[in-house]
Structure formats: C-alpha cells, structure tokens
Short mmCIF file of C-alpha atoms and ligand atoms in Angstrom, two decimals:
data_model
loop_
_atom_site.label_atom_id
_atom_site.label_comp_id
_atom_site.label_asym_id
_atom_site.label_seq_id
_atom_site.Cartn_x
_atom_site.Cartn_y
_atom_site.Cartn_z
CA UNK A 1 64.84 -59.08 50.42
CA UNK A 2 61.42 -60.48 49.53
CA UNK A 3 59.22 -58.10 51.92
CA UNK A 4 61.40 -54.92 52.40
CA UNK A 5 63.17 -54.23 49.09
CA UNK A 6 60.81 -55.88 46.51
CA UNK A 7 58.13 -53.14 45.29
CA UNK A 8 54.51 -53.96 46.46
CA UNK A 9 53.15 -54.94 43.23
CA UNK A 10 55.64 -57.67 42.62
CA UNK A 11 54.18 -61.20 42.73
CA UNK A 12 55.44 -63.43 45.45
CA UNK A 13 58.10 -66.03 44.71
CA UNK A 14 55.74 -69.11 44.08
CA UNK A 15 53.32 -66.79 42.10
CA UNK A 16 56.31 -65.99 40.12
CA UNK A 17 57.17 -69.82 39.61
CA UNK A 18 53.79 -70.22 38.47
CA UNK A 19 53.54 -67.31 36.00
CA UNK A 20 56.62 -68.87 34.33
CA UNK A 21 54.92 -72.11 34.03
CA UNK A 22 51.69 -70.60 32.67
CA UNK A 23 53.93 -68.87 30.22
CA UNK A 24 55.71 -71.71 28.83
CA UNK A 25 52.40 -73.98 29.02
CA UNK A 26 50.80 -71.74 26.56
CA UNK A 27 53.08 -73.23 24.04
CA UNK A 28 52.51 -76.91 24.91
CA UNK A 29 49.43 -79.08 24.12
CA UNK A 30 48.73 -80.95 27.65
CA UNK A 31 45.33 -83.12 28.20
CA UNK A 32 42.73 -81.23 29.82
CA UNK A 33 43.59 -80.95 33.51
CA UNK A 34 47.22 -82.10 33.49
CA UNK A 35 48.66 -78.78 33.42
CA UNK A 36 46.85 -78.01 36.96
CA UNK A 37 48.31 -81.54 38.16
CA UNK A 38 51.85 -80.61 37.25
CA UNK A 39 51.63 -77.00 38.46
CA UNK A 40 50.17 -77.41 41.98
CA UNK A 41 52.21 -78.34 44.98
CA UNK A 42 51.07 -81.80 46.42
CA UNK A 43 51.25 -80.95 50.15
CA UNK A 44 53.19 -78.55 52.58
CA UNK A 45 54.10 -80.04 56.21
CA UNK A 46 54.32 -77.10 58.67
CA UNK A 47 55.86 -78.22 61.89
CA UNK A 48 56.45 -76.26 65.00
CA UNK A 49 58.55 -77.81 67.90
CA UNK A 50 60.35 -76.67 71.07
CA UNK A 51 63.79 -77.16 72.06
CA UNK A 52 65.17 -76.49 75.39
CA UNK A 53 68.04 -74.14 75.20
CA UNK A 54 69.71 -71.40 77.21
CA UNK A 55 67.16 -72.15 80.21
CA UNK A 56 64.00 -71.78 78.09
CA UNK A 57 61.93 -73.48 75.57
CA UNK A 58 62.45 -72.04 72.50
CA UNK A 59 59.66 -72.69 69.43
CA UNK A 60 60.88 -73.03 65.94
CA UNK A 61 58.80 -73.19 62.67
CA UNK A 62 59.83 -75.75 60.10
CA UNK A 63 58.34 -76.72 56.68
CA UNK A 64 58.88 -79.59 54.01
CA UNK A 65 57.06 -79.37 50.99
CA UNK A 66 56.49 -81.88 48.49
CA UNK A 67 55.46 -80.81 45.06
CA UNK A 68 55.55 -83.76 42.90
CA UNK A 69 55.57 -87.30 43.52
CA UNK A 70 55.75 -88.45 39.66
CA UNK A 71 59.01 -89.91 40.62
CA UNK A 72 60.47 -91.13 44.16
CA UNK A 73 62.20 -90.03 46.36
CA UNK A 74 61.37 -86.53 46.13
CA UNK A 75 64.45 -84.12 46.59
CA UNK A 76 65.35 -80.79 47.46
CA UNK A 77 67.40 -79.03 49.96
CA UNK A 78 66.83 -77.62 53.64
CA UNK A 79 67.19 -73.83 54.11
CA UNK A 80 67.93 -72.32 57.37
CA UNK A 81 66.87 -68.34 57.26
CA UNK A 82 64.79 -66.12 58.84
CA UNK A 83 62.49 -65.35 55.62
CA UNK A 84 61.62 -69.11 55.19
CA UNK A 85 57.77 -69.47 55.00
CA UNK A 86 55.43 -71.56 53.00
CA UNK A 87 55.35 -69.62 49.96
CA UNK A 88 59.11 -69.86 49.67
CA UNK A 89 59.45 -73.55 50.39
CA UNK A 90 56.28 -74.48 47.74
CA UNK A 91 58.32 -71.94 45.19
CA UNK A 92 61.49 -73.90 45.65
CA UNK A 93 59.85 -77.20 45.61
CA UNK A 94 58.14 -76.63 42.23
CA UNK A 95 61.65 -75.42 40.87
CA UNK A 96 62.94 -78.76 42.11
CA UNK A 97 60.60 -80.92 40.19
CA UNK A 98 61.32 -78.93 37.01
CA UNK A 99 65.23 -79.01 37.65
CA UNK A 100 65.45 -82.60 37.87
CA UNK A 101 63.36 -83.23 34.94
CA UNK A 102 65.41 -80.80 32.93
CA UNK A 103 68.57 -82.50 33.99
CA UNK A 104 67.55 -86.08 34.00
CA UNK A 105 67.72 -86.74 37.48
CA UNK A 106 64.87 -89.39 38.60
CA UNK A 107 63.43 -87.62 41.37
CA UNK A 108 60.64 -85.52 42.24
CA UNK A 109 60.56 -82.02 43.70
CA UNK A 110 60.57 -81.03 47.38
CA UNK A 111 62.10 -78.51 49.67
CA UNK A 112 62.21 -77.84 53.46
CA UNK A 113 63.33 -74.92 55.39
CA UNK A 114 63.29 -73.87 59.04
CA UNK A 115 62.69 -70.32 60.08
CA UNK A 116 65.86 -69.62 62.03
CA UNK A 117 68.87 -67.50 61.95
CA UNK A 118 71.75 -69.83 62.15
CA UNK A 119 74.29 -67.15 63.12
CA UNK A 120 72.29 -66.59 66.19
CA UNK A 121 72.96 -69.91 67.80
CA UNK A 122 76.30 -71.91 68.48
CA UNK A 123 76.99 -75.12 66.99
CA UNK A 124 76.21 -77.09 69.80
CA UNK A 125 72.60 -75.66 69.73
CA UNK A 126 72.37 -75.95 66.04
CA UNK A 127 73.17 -79.50 66.42
CA UNK A 128 70.24 -80.09 68.97
CA UNK A 129 67.82 -78.12 66.72
CA UNK A 130 68.72 -80.06 63.65
CA UNK A 131 68.29 -83.52 65.43
CA UNK A 132 64.78 -82.50 66.61
CA UNK A 133 63.79 -80.98 63.15
CA UNK A 134 65.02 -84.53 61.62
CA UNK A 135 62.75 -86.50 64.18
CA UNK A 136 59.69 -84.37 63.34
CA UNK A 137 60.28 -84.88 59.67
CA UNK A 138 61.42 -88.39 59.71
CA UNK A 139 58.53 -89.76 61.68
CA UNK A 140 56.23 -88.60 58.78
CA UNK A 141 58.62 -90.17 56.26
CA UNK A 142 59.56 -86.77 55.20
CA UNK A 143 63.14 -88.05 55.36
CA UNK A 144 63.42 -91.23 53.87
CA UNK A 145 66.02 -92.76 51.45
CA UNK A 146 63.10 -94.35 49.22
CA UNK A 147 60.75 -91.10 49.69
CA UNK A 148 62.36 -87.77 50.47
CA UNK A 149 65.92 -86.70 50.58
CA UNK A 150 67.37 -83.52 51.66
CA UNK A 151 70.14 -81.68 50.79
CA UNK A 152 72.06 -78.62 51.79
CA UNK A 153 70.62 -75.20 50.74
CA UNK A 154 71.40 -71.65 51.99
CA UNK A 155 72.45 -71.81 55.92
CA UNK A 156 73.23 -75.54 55.82
CA UNK A 157 75.92 -77.32 54.60
CA UNK A 158 77.95 -80.97 55.33
CA UNK A 159 77.69 -80.19 59.12
CA UNK A 160 73.97 -80.29 59.15
CA UNK A 161 73.63 -82.96 56.74
CA UNK A 162 75.84 -85.11 58.99
CA UNK A 163 73.74 -84.58 61.94
CA UNK A 164 70.82 -85.31 59.92
CA UNK A 165 72.02 -88.53 58.62
CA UNK A 166 73.09 -89.40 62.21
CA UNK A 167 69.70 -88.91 63.69
CA UNK A 168 67.83 -90.73 60.85
CA UNK A 169 70.19 -93.75 61.31
CA UNK A 170 69.10 -93.92 65.11
CA UNK A 171 65.58 -93.72 64.31
CA UNK A 172 66.21 -96.75 61.89
CA UNK A 173 68.85 -98.81 62.86
CA UNK A 174 68.28 -101.65 61.05
CA UNK A 175 67.92 -99.90 57.59
CA UNK A 176 71.03 -100.71 55.53
CA UNK A 177 70.41 -97.89 53.24
CA UNK A 178 69.98 -95.04 56.20
CA UNK A 179 72.82 -93.32 54.72
CA UNK A 180 70.91 -92.22 51.55
CA UNK A 181 68.28 -90.30 53.50
CA UNK A 182 70.19 -87.21 52.88
CA UNK A 183 72.79 -85.92 50.50
CA UNK A 184 75.53 -83.44 50.99
CA UNK A 185 77.23 -85.12 53.56
CA UNK A 186 80.61 -85.05 54.48
CA UNK A 187 82.86 -87.69 52.81
CA UNK A 188 83.48 -89.19 56.02
CA UNK A 189 79.85 -89.59 56.75
CA UNK A 190 78.97 -91.30 53.47
CA UNK A 191 79.30 -88.31 51.22
CA UNK A 192 80.83 -88.22 47.83
CA UNK A 193 83.90 -86.53 46.21
CA UNK A 194 83.04 -83.11 44.70
CA UNK A 195 79.49 -82.55 46.23
CA UNK A 196 80.70 -79.52 48.14
CA UNK A 197 81.59 -77.33 45.31
CA UNK A 198 79.22 -79.22 42.86
CA UNK A 199 76.72 -76.30 42.37
CA UNK A 200 79.41 -74.07 41.74
CA UNK A 201 80.97 -76.44 39.41
CA UNK A 202 77.85 -76.84 37.38
CA UNK A 203 77.56 -73.04 36.88
CA UNK A 204 81.17 -73.19 35.44
CA UNK A 205 80.35 -75.93 32.90
CA UNK A 206 76.89 -74.44 32.39
CA UNK A 207 78.80 -71.08 31.17
CA UNK A 208 81.51 -73.32 29.18
CA UNK A 209 78.76 -74.97 27.38
CA UNK A 210 76.84 -71.88 26.62
CA UNK A 211 80.17 -70.32 25.10
CA UNK A 212 80.75 -73.07 22.98
CA UNK A 213 77.59 -71.90 20.99
CA UNK A 214 78.90 -68.76 19.16
CA UNK A 215 74.96 -68.06 18.03
CA UNK A 216 74.01 -67.96 21.77
CA UNK A 217 76.70 -65.77 22.61
CA UNK A 218 76.02 -63.55 19.78
CA UNK A 219 72.16 -63.21 21.08
CA UNK A 220 73.83 -61.89 24.53
CA UNK A 221 75.50 -59.39 22.41
CA UNK A 222 78.88 -60.87 23.38
CA UNK A 223 81.72 -62.22 21.58
CA UNK A 224 84.52 -64.79 22.25
CA UNK A 225 85.13 -67.06 25.08
CA UNK A 226 85.13 -67.05 28.84
CA UNK A 227 88.52 -65.48 28.92
CA UNK A 228 88.43 -62.05 30.03
CA UNK A 229 84.58 -61.79 30.65
CA UNK A 230 83.94 -59.43 33.45
CA UNK A 231 81.83 -60.98 36.02
CA UNK A 232 79.74 -59.56 39.05
CA UNK A 233 78.75 -62.04 41.60
CA UNK A 234 76.11 -61.79 44.53
CA UNK A 235 76.66 -63.97 47.33
CA UNK A 236 80.09 -65.58 48.46
CA UNK A 237 78.54 -68.60 50.18
CA UNK A 238 78.54 -71.99 48.95
CA UNK A 239 77.51 -71.51 44.99
CA UNK A 240 78.77 -67.84 44.53
CA UNK A 241 82.45 -68.61 46.13
CA UNK A 242 82.95 -71.85 44.24
CA UNK A 243 81.72 -70.49 40.92
CA UNK A 244 83.72 -67.48 41.10
CA UNK A 245 86.64 -69.34 41.98
CA UNK A 246 86.41 -71.76 39.32
CA UNK A 247 85.65 -69.24 36.63
CA UNK A 248 88.45 -66.94 37.57
CA UNK A 249 91.25 -69.64 38.55
CA UNK A 250 90.52 -72.06 35.59
CA UNK A 251 88.85 -70.20 32.68
CA UNK A 252 90.42 -66.86 32.96
CA UNK A 253 87.29 -64.61 33.81
CA UNK A 254 87.81 -61.65 35.71
CA UNK A 255 85.33 -61.32 38.86
CA UNK A 256 85.20 -57.57 38.81
CA UNK A 257 82.33 -57.30 41.89
CA UNK A 258 81.34 -59.56 44.67
CA UNK A 259 77.99 -58.38 46.53
CA UNK A 260 77.40 -59.50 49.96
CA UNK A 261 75.07 -58.70 52.74
CA UNK A 262 76.69 -55.60 54.06
CA UNK A 263 77.87 -53.85 50.62
CA UNK A 264 80.15 -54.75 47.85
CA UNK A 265 83.94 -55.06 46.69
CA UNK A 266 85.03 -53.84 43.11
CA UNK A 267 88.23 -54.39 41.32
CA UNK A 268 88.61 -53.56 37.57
CA UNK A 269 91.68 -56.08 37.35
CA UNK A 270 89.58 -58.95 39.14
CA UNK A 271 89.32 -59.73 42.54
CA UNK A 272 91.32 -62.70 43.96
CA UNK A 273 88.19 -64.87 45.29
CA UNK A 274 90.01 -66.85 47.73
CA UNK A 275 91.71 -63.95 49.41
CA UNK A 276 88.11 -62.43 49.50
CA UNK A 277 86.53 -65.55 50.87
CA UNK A 278 89.12 -65.84 53.55
CA UNK A 279 88.64 -61.99 54.37
CA UNK A 280 84.94 -62.49 54.73
CA UNK A 281 85.42 -65.50 56.75
CA UNK A 282 87.83 -63.62 59.06
CA UNK A 283 85.93 -60.67 59.61
CA UNK A 284 82.33 -61.34 58.67
CA UNK A 285 82.33 -58.52 56.15
CA UNK A 286 83.98 -57.40 52.81
CA UNK A 287 84.76 -54.06 53.93
CA UNK A 288 88.51 -53.38 53.56
CA UNK A 289 89.37 -56.53 51.59
CA UNK A 290 92.99 -55.56 50.27
CA UNK A 291 93.04 -54.61 46.45
CA UNK A 292 89.21 -53.73 46.42
CA UNK A 293 87.17 -50.96 46.63
CA UNK A 294 84.36 -50.98 49.00
CA UNK A 295 80.74 -50.03 48.09
CA UNK A 296 77.93 -49.59 50.99
CA UNK A 297 75.00 -49.49 48.54
CA UNK A 298 75.37 -53.45 47.43
CA UNK A 299 72.43 -53.61 45.32
CA UNK A 300 73.65 -50.66 42.82
CA UNK A 301 76.73 -52.99 42.14
CA UNK A 302 74.39 -55.31 40.46
CA UNK A 303 73.52 -52.85 38.07
CA UNK A 304 77.02 -52.13 37.26
CA UNK A 305 78.67 -52.49 33.87
CA UNK A 306 80.01 -55.92 33.25
CA UNK A 307 79.38 -58.72 30.82
CA UNK A 308 77.86 -61.46 33.00
CA UNK A 309 75.68 -61.04 36.23
CA UNK A 310 75.71 -64.06 38.75
CA UNK A 311 73.25 -63.80 41.36
CA UNK A 312 74.21 -66.37 43.74
CA UNK A 313 72.55 -65.37 47.25
CA UNK A 314 68.76 -65.17 47.37
CA UNK A 315 65.63 -65.15 45.55
CA UNK A 316 63.92 -61.81 44.06
CA UNK A 317 67.08 -59.83 43.87
CA UNK A 318 66.45 -58.50 40.30
CA UNK A 319 62.64 -57.04 40.20
CA UNK A 320 60.54 -54.66 38.41
CA UNK A 321 62.31 -51.70 39.88
CA UNK A 322 65.87 -52.47 39.03
CA UNK A 323 65.44 -55.04 35.85
CA UNK A 324 65.50 -52.17 33.36
CA UNK A 325 68.93 -50.95 35.00
CA UNK A 326 70.63 -54.18 34.87
CA UNK A 327 73.42 -53.60 32.15
CA UNK A 328 74.89 -57.06 32.26
CA UNK A 329 73.71 -58.71 28.70
CA UNK A 330 73.78 -62.24 30.12
CA UNK A 331 72.62 -63.29 33.80
CA UNK A 332 73.09 -66.78 34.76
CA UNK A 333 71.26 -67.48 37.86
CA UNK A 334 73.29 -69.29 40.69
CA UNK A 335 70.32 -68.53 43.35
CA UNK A 336 67.00 -70.06 42.96
CA UNK A 337 64.53 -67.34 41.82
CA UNK A 338 66.77 -64.43 41.97
CA UNK A 339 64.85 -62.82 38.96
CA UNK A 340 61.20 -62.40 39.55
CA UNK A 341 58.43 -62.93 36.75
CA UNK A 342 57.99 -59.31 36.44
CA UNK A 343 61.78 -58.35 35.98
CA UNK A 344 61.96 -61.53 33.46
CA UNK A 345 59.64 -59.96 30.87
CA UNK A 346 61.57 -56.55 31.35
CA UNK A 347 64.91 -58.51 30.54
CA UNK A 348 63.38 -60.28 27.67
CA UNK A 349 62.21 -57.19 25.92
CA UNK A 350 65.60 -55.68 26.56
CA UNK A 351 67.33 -58.33 24.87
CA UNK A 352 68.90 -59.89 27.94
CA UNK A 353 69.99 -63.44 27.87
CA UNK A 354 68.89 -65.23 31.45
CA UNK A 355 70.50 -68.88 31.79
CA UNK A 356 67.68 -70.13 34.12
CA UNK A 357 67.99 -71.47 37.66
CA UNK A 358 66.33 -74.75 36.82
CA UNK A 359 69.29 -75.65 34.87
CA UNK A 360 72.29 -73.37 35.76
CA UNK A 361 72.33 -74.48 39.69
CA UNK A 362 71.34 -78.17 38.84
CA UNK A 363 74.98 -79.13 39.85
CA UNK A 364 73.98 -79.42 43.24
CA UNK A 365 71.05 -81.92 42.66
CA UNK A 366 73.19 -83.70 39.99
CA UNK A 367 75.84 -84.62 42.38
CA UNK A 368 73.40 -85.32 45.09
CA UNK A 369 71.77 -88.02 42.81
CA UNK A 370 75.51 -89.29 42.41
CA UNK A 371 75.52 -89.96 46.25
CA UNK A 372 72.27 -91.36 46.62
CA UNK A 373 73.23 -93.86 44.14
CA UNK A 374 76.76 -94.52 46.01
CA UNK A 375 75.08 -94.55 49.08
CA UNK A 376 72.68 -97.34 48.05
CA UNK A 377 75.29 -99.48 46.16
CA UNK A 378 77.58 -99.18 49.17
CA UNK A 379 80.67 -98.91 47.07
CA UNK A 380 82.80 -95.87 45.96
CA UNK A 381 82.62 -94.99 42.33
CA UNK A 382 85.61 -96.03 40.27
CA UNK A 383 86.77 -98.36 43.10
CA UNK A 384 86.40 -101.77 40.83
CA UNK A 385 87.63 -100.50 37.88
CA UNK A 386 90.20 -97.74 38.20
CA UNK A 387 93.27 -99.90 38.40
CA UNK A 388 91.94 -102.21 35.68
CA UNK A 389 91.68 -99.00 33.37
CA UNK A 390 95.24 -98.11 34.37
CA UNK A 391 96.69 -101.66 33.52
CA UNK A 392 94.81 -101.45 30.11
CA UNK A 393 96.37 -98.06 29.32
CA UNK A 394 99.59 -99.25 30.10
CA UNK A 395 99.38 -102.03 27.68
CA UNK A 396 99.17 -99.69 25.35
CA UNK A 397 101.83 -97.23 26.10
CA UNK A 398 104.41 -100.11 26.38
CA UNK A 399 103.39 -101.51 23.05
CA UNK A 400 103.92 -97.96 21.51
CA UNK A 401 107.37 -97.89 23.37
CA UNK A 402 108.30 -101.16 22.12
CA UNK A 403 107.03 -100.44 18.58
CA UNK A 404 109.20 -97.17 18.54
CA UNK A 405 112.17 -99.00 19.83
CA UNK A 406 111.91 -102.23 17.32
CA UNK A 407 111.48 -99.90 14.54
CA UNK A 408 114.09 -97.08 15.52
CA UNK A 409 111.05 -94.82 15.14
CA UNK A 410 112.64 -92.42 17.99
CA UNK A 411 108.86 -91.70 19.08
CA UNK A 412 108.80 -90.11 22.45
CA UNK A 413 105.40 -89.22 24.35
CA UNK A 414 105.14 -85.54 25.30
CA UNK A 415 105.93 -84.81 29.02
CA UNK A 416 103.04 -85.45 31.54
CA UNK A 417 101.37 -87.53 28.86
CA UNK A 418 102.04 -90.70 30.23
CA UNK A 419 101.33 -89.97 33.62
CA UNK A 420 97.77 -88.46 32.79
CA UNK A 421 96.97 -91.35 30.66
CA UNK A 422 97.76 -94.14 32.84
CA UNK A 423 95.92 -92.58 35.70
CA UNK A 424 92.63 -94.39 35.97
CA UNK A 425 89.20 -92.41 36.94
CA UNK A 426 88.80 -92.01 40.41
CA UNK A 427 85.38 -90.86 42.28
CA UNK A 428 86.37 -87.13 41.89
CA UNK A 429 87.06 -87.59 38.01
CA UNK A 430 83.92 -89.56 37.48
CA UNK A 431 81.60 -87.28 39.14
CA UNK A 432 82.96 -84.33 37.09
CA UNK A 433 82.43 -86.14 34.12
CA UNK A 434 79.05 -87.28 34.95
CA UNK A 435 78.17 -83.65 35.92
CA UNK A 436 79.76 -82.16 32.99
CA UNK A 437 77.92 -84.45 30.49
CA UNK A 438 74.79 -83.52 32.41
CA UNK A 439 75.27 -79.96 32.21
CA UNK A 440 75.77 -80.04 28.42
CA UNK A 441 72.92 -82.57 27.65
CA UNK A 442 70.53 -80.37 29.53
CA UNK A 443 71.86 -77.16 28.02
CA UNK A 444 71.33 -78.83 24.38
CA UNK A 445 67.86 -79.91 24.94
CA UNK A 446 66.73 -76.48 26.40
CA UNK A 447 68.60 -74.38 23.40
CA UNK A 448 67.07 -76.88 20.72
CA UNK A 449 63.64 -75.60 21.74
CA UNK A 450 64.75 -71.77 22.02
CA UNK A 451 66.21 -72.20 18.54
CA UNK A 452 63.71 -74.22 16.83
CA UNK A 453 60.39 -72.33 18.34
CA UNK A 454 61.35 -68.59 18.05
CA UNK A 455 57.84 -67.80 19.66
CA UNK A 456 59.04 -69.30 22.95
CA UNK A 457 61.73 -66.18 23.03
CA UNK A 458 64.01 -67.07 25.80
CA UNK A 459 65.85 -70.13 27.67
CA UNK A 460 63.74 -70.14 30.62
CA UNK A 461 60.55 -70.70 28.82
CA UNK A 462 62.49 -73.25 26.70
CA UNK A 463 63.75 -74.95 30.00
CA UNK A 464 60.39 -75.05 31.21
CA UNK A 465 58.81 -76.49 28.08
CA UNK A 466 61.45 -79.46 28.16
CA UNK A 467 60.82 -80.08 31.95
CA UNK A 468 57.12 -79.94 31.70
CA UNK A 469 57.17 -82.23 28.60
CA UNK A 470 59.09 -84.96 30.70
CA UNK A 471 56.74 -84.82 33.91
CA UNK A 472 53.89 -84.86 31.66
CA UNK A 473 55.34 -87.85 29.91
CA UNK A 474 55.89 -89.52 33.12
CA UNK A 475 52.32 -88.87 34.23
CA UNK A 476 50.94 -90.31 30.96
CA UNK A 477 53.11 -93.44 30.93
CA UNK A 478 51.50 -94.13 34.53
CA UNK A 479 48.04 -93.58 33.33
CA UNK A 480 47.38 -90.64 35.52
P1 LIG B 501 75.03 -69.97 51.49
O1 LIG B 501 74.40 -69.72 52.76
O2 LIG B 501 76.24 -70.78 51.43
O3 LIG B 501 75.27 -68.55 51.03
C1 LIG B 501 74.54 -67.42 50.71
C2 LIG B 501 75.34 -66.10 50.59
O4 LIG B 501 74.81 -64.94 50.27
C3 LIG B 501 76.15 -65.86 52.17
O5 LIG B 501 77.46 -65.75 51.91
C4 LIG B 501 75.33 -64.65 52.56
O6 LIG B 501 76.31 -63.77 53.43
C5 LIG B 501 74.98 -63.82 51.22
N1 LIG B 501 73.92 -63.17 51.42
C6 LIG B 501 72.78 -63.23 52.28
N2 LIG B 501 72.23 -62.39 51.83
C7 LIG B 501 72.71 -61.50 51.26
C8 LIG B 501 72.19 -60.19 50.33
N3 LIG B 501 71.19 -59.77 50.86
N4 LIG B 501 72.85 -59.86 49.54
C9 LIG B 501 74.05 -60.44 49.20
N5 LIG B 501 74.43 -61.27 49.81
C10 LIG B 501 73.66 -62.05 50.41
O7 LIG B 501 74.11 -70.44 50.35
P2 LIG B 501 74.19 -71.17 49.10
O8 LIG B 501 74.09 -72.85 49.63
O9 LIG B 501 75.34 -70.83 48.55
O10 LIG B 501 72.80 -70.74 48.14
C11 LIG B 501 72.53 -69.70 47.70
C12 LIG B 501 71.43 -69.70 46.80
O11 LIG B 501 72.02 -71.01 45.68
C13 LIG B 501 70.22 -70.09 47.20
O12 LIG B 501 69.26 -69.48 46.41
C14 LIG B 501 70.05 -71.54 47.11
O13 LIG B 501 68.47 -71.82 47.04
C15 LIG B 501 70.72 -71.80 45.80
N6 LIG B 501 71.04 -73.20 45.48
C16 LIG B 501 72.20 -73.75 46.41
C17 LIG B 501 72.42 -75.11 46.36
C18 LIG B 501 73.58 -75.86 46.87
O14 LIG B 501 74.27 -76.87 46.61
N7 LIG B 501 74.02 -75.07 48.20
C19 LIG B 501 71.99 -75.67 45.14
C20 LIG B 501 71.05 -74.95 44.19
C21 LIG B 501 70.72 -73.76 44.51
#
C-alpha cells in the first residue's frame, strides 16, 4: 500500500510515527535531550542470507530493529511481507516501545521483518528459511529470552514461532529458559491459552471499555452500546477475524463490510464472520461469499457509511487523499499505523474519534507477556490454585444450602449458578481477566489525559503523552 497507493507528499511510516511523537511532546516538559533520546531508534540490524531451495541459492533480506532498551527484554513481532524495509521495522519498533509503556508491560520496543511473500513458498521451504533467519538473529542476541523476544505479526503465526523456539533451543541446549525466547507459540510448544486470539480479544475489550463511557461515545457522535453498531473491518487475518468474530457473536455488533486484498464484501444484515473466514481460506478470496455483495473496489468500502471502522490489515490505508471521505465517526486501529499523520490531522479536524493502535492492538503483546512469564516460571497459570479455589467456593455453597435447609428458608440457587461459581479459574480465564484488566486500565489512563487537558485534543496524543511520560520516568530513575 505504502508505495503505490499513497500520495507522494505523504510522510513515510516512520516519519508519521515521529510526527505523532513530536505533536505529543509539545505538551510535555522533558529535560533537554531526553526527547531525542526517546524518539530515535537505537539500532537496526540488516541481514542478507542465502538458502538453497529449488536447486538454487535464494538470498533473503531480514531486519531486527531495537527502538528502546529502557527495559529488557525488548519485544516485538516478526513480519513476513514483501513491503518490509528498514523504515517500516523502525516505525513498528517505536510503536512497540510506546505500546508496552502504555499497557504497563515491562519491555522495550523492537520489531523484525523478512522481505518475503510467504504464499510463494511451501511449508517445508518456509521452515528452512525461518530456521536460518533465527540463526542469524540469535547469534547476535537479537533473539534471546532476556534480551529480545519476537512474536507473530503479519504473515507469521504459531507455526513460525514454534520453528523459531526450536531453532533457538538447538543453539542453546543448556538454557532452561530457552522457550521464553519467543512468544505466540502453539500450546504444545510452550504457548499459552488465548494468545492466538489475543489481539482481536483486546480490540473487543477496548471497544467495550470505550462504550462504558457515555461522554466518550458522545464525542464520537454515537449513542448507546456496542449492540447493533455497524462495523467495517479491513483484513480478515489474525487480528481482523478474531475481532470481527467476537464483536458480532458476543456483543451483538453487525459486521456490515469486510475489505480484503482483492475486494470487499457487504451485507446490511451483518456478515457471518466464521463463514466468510472459511470461504476465504477455501477459495483464497471473498468473492461470491454466500449472503454478501462483492465490491471490486475494496478501498472504497473503507469510506462507506458505518459506525465503526476497524482497519486490521496494513499501514497507511487512511491517508491524506481519502481521510476526508471516511464517514465512520469512530475508528479503532487494529493494524499498526493504518492512519498516516496527515490523515490523523484531517480526522481530528472533522471530529472523528480514533482509538489508536498503540492502545487498541496491545492485546497481543499483553498476552505475550503472560506467555513469557509462564515460560520463565515453568508452570501453567492456575495449576496450583484452581482446585483450592473450587474447594473454597464449594464450602460456601454447602453452608448456604445447609442454612436454607436447617431454617426452612426454601432458598434455591439459580440454574447454572452453582456450576459457574464452583468452577475455579483455569489458564484461559486468567489470561482473559489479565487482558481485560490491562485494556480497561490503559484506556482510563489515556482518557484521563484526553479529558483533563483539552489542548491535547485526541486519544492518540493522550496515549503518546502517557507512554512517553513512563519511558521518560524510567530513564530518569536510571539517571540517564
Ligand atoms: P495476518 O497476516 O494474519 O492478516 C492480514 C490480513 O490482511 C490478511 O487476511 C490479508 O489477506 C489482508 N490484507 C493484506 N493486504 C491487504 C489489503 N491491501 N487490503 C485488505 N486486506 C489486506 O496479519 P495480522 O497478524 O492479523 O496483522 C494485521 C495487522 O495487525 C498488522 O498491522 C500487524 O502489525 C497488526 N498487529 C498484529 C498483532 C498480532 O498479534 N498478530 C498484534 C498487534 C498488531
């Protein structure tokens, strides 16, 4: 998107992040030089490596950028896409620093990428490429449980993370914490319940929290709750699919439009997300998806009338050229950087409320943090306390039943209550609880600034203020 579709005067992704950063620090009083120290990317490593495939040596280019090491390990996904370049990984690494600070996850920011079209290679080939890339990064400690911990991003998932973990372990056979070198692994390879859907789940919790505050909803010229809200989603991958699925199946929202690579589908009654996903996986396209109308011009659907726009594919899709035509009064950024700095200004001027990427898609890194802690503690969350909790609850229920019987009160517990109350929290429940709490707390810290400092004007700037303030505090504490 960024080269072909963006107008020439648009800043690059990294420049966009810098512009947003600069807008925010104007409202802060940082010691001289600290602003620059926080803004700049510490280091970016570029590696070119060859892998013998299909009878020839193919050379691949990969990156790992470390934005800030105020806390270690640094954390950030690895992306497989043809558009990957230094500018992109640096922008994404910077966003990771601010994101971790905002949601109080104790990591610095990093990001990696491999310039590759993952669909052009079969599974066996991708495994060899991934293992080689892992070796190149791990030998420079750019994959390391204590220093740099990657995760999935666009074009990568559990499968790639399992290969990375295994390759790292083979290089570090005596490291008892080797599994913590990467997150987003499958459960069977040291992963955690709820990580696959964590970013989509986080988006759902973010919207729920937004709709708990009527004044905020009003600022977006909306009313009521999530039920019945018409949502357009871009990208039916990990983030877009899970967010759309949960919002439609659990909150009663209507997913009226889904924009994918080759066009978009629309249904006024609401698209059945699971069916659309199955169709996309089976046919490779959303064209002819039952019960929906197909539009060749996908980008135009971003501008359609709806309540909420949820871009969850790639950066720069709302830019100076189309920002004025976006009709959704509320945008929640599932992708990283879907709104350019230029578009942000236009949207702010016309009163569109943007729930920024740094907050909205932080569910992934939050649950990654839980996975890392699980790997280091070598025990599943809930394993020690679940049955003890159940026994305690059982004691209370039995006492209530005894009281009712002894005193002839005729009390009966509502159907299902006993089962639900007696069930102790397992790993999935604990992960969801931790994620929900994180999303609520972070929203509140961001909205406090949004409301208390009218000059700040928007949630993104408020998010930067909170995040930069915390990074600055950590530098101050260190005496840097
Ligand atoms: P993914 O590869 O699983 O899905 C991306 C989807 O976007 C795919 O379905 C793809 O077909 C679609 N797509 C690609 N180009 C498109 C285009 N031009 N128009 C419309 N759709 C297009 O990736 P993902 O993991 O869901 O990541 C998506 C975004 O979310 C990225 O910006 C990523 O950085 C961000 N993000 C991901 C995570 C995570 O945990 N996976 C966490 C935080 C942020």
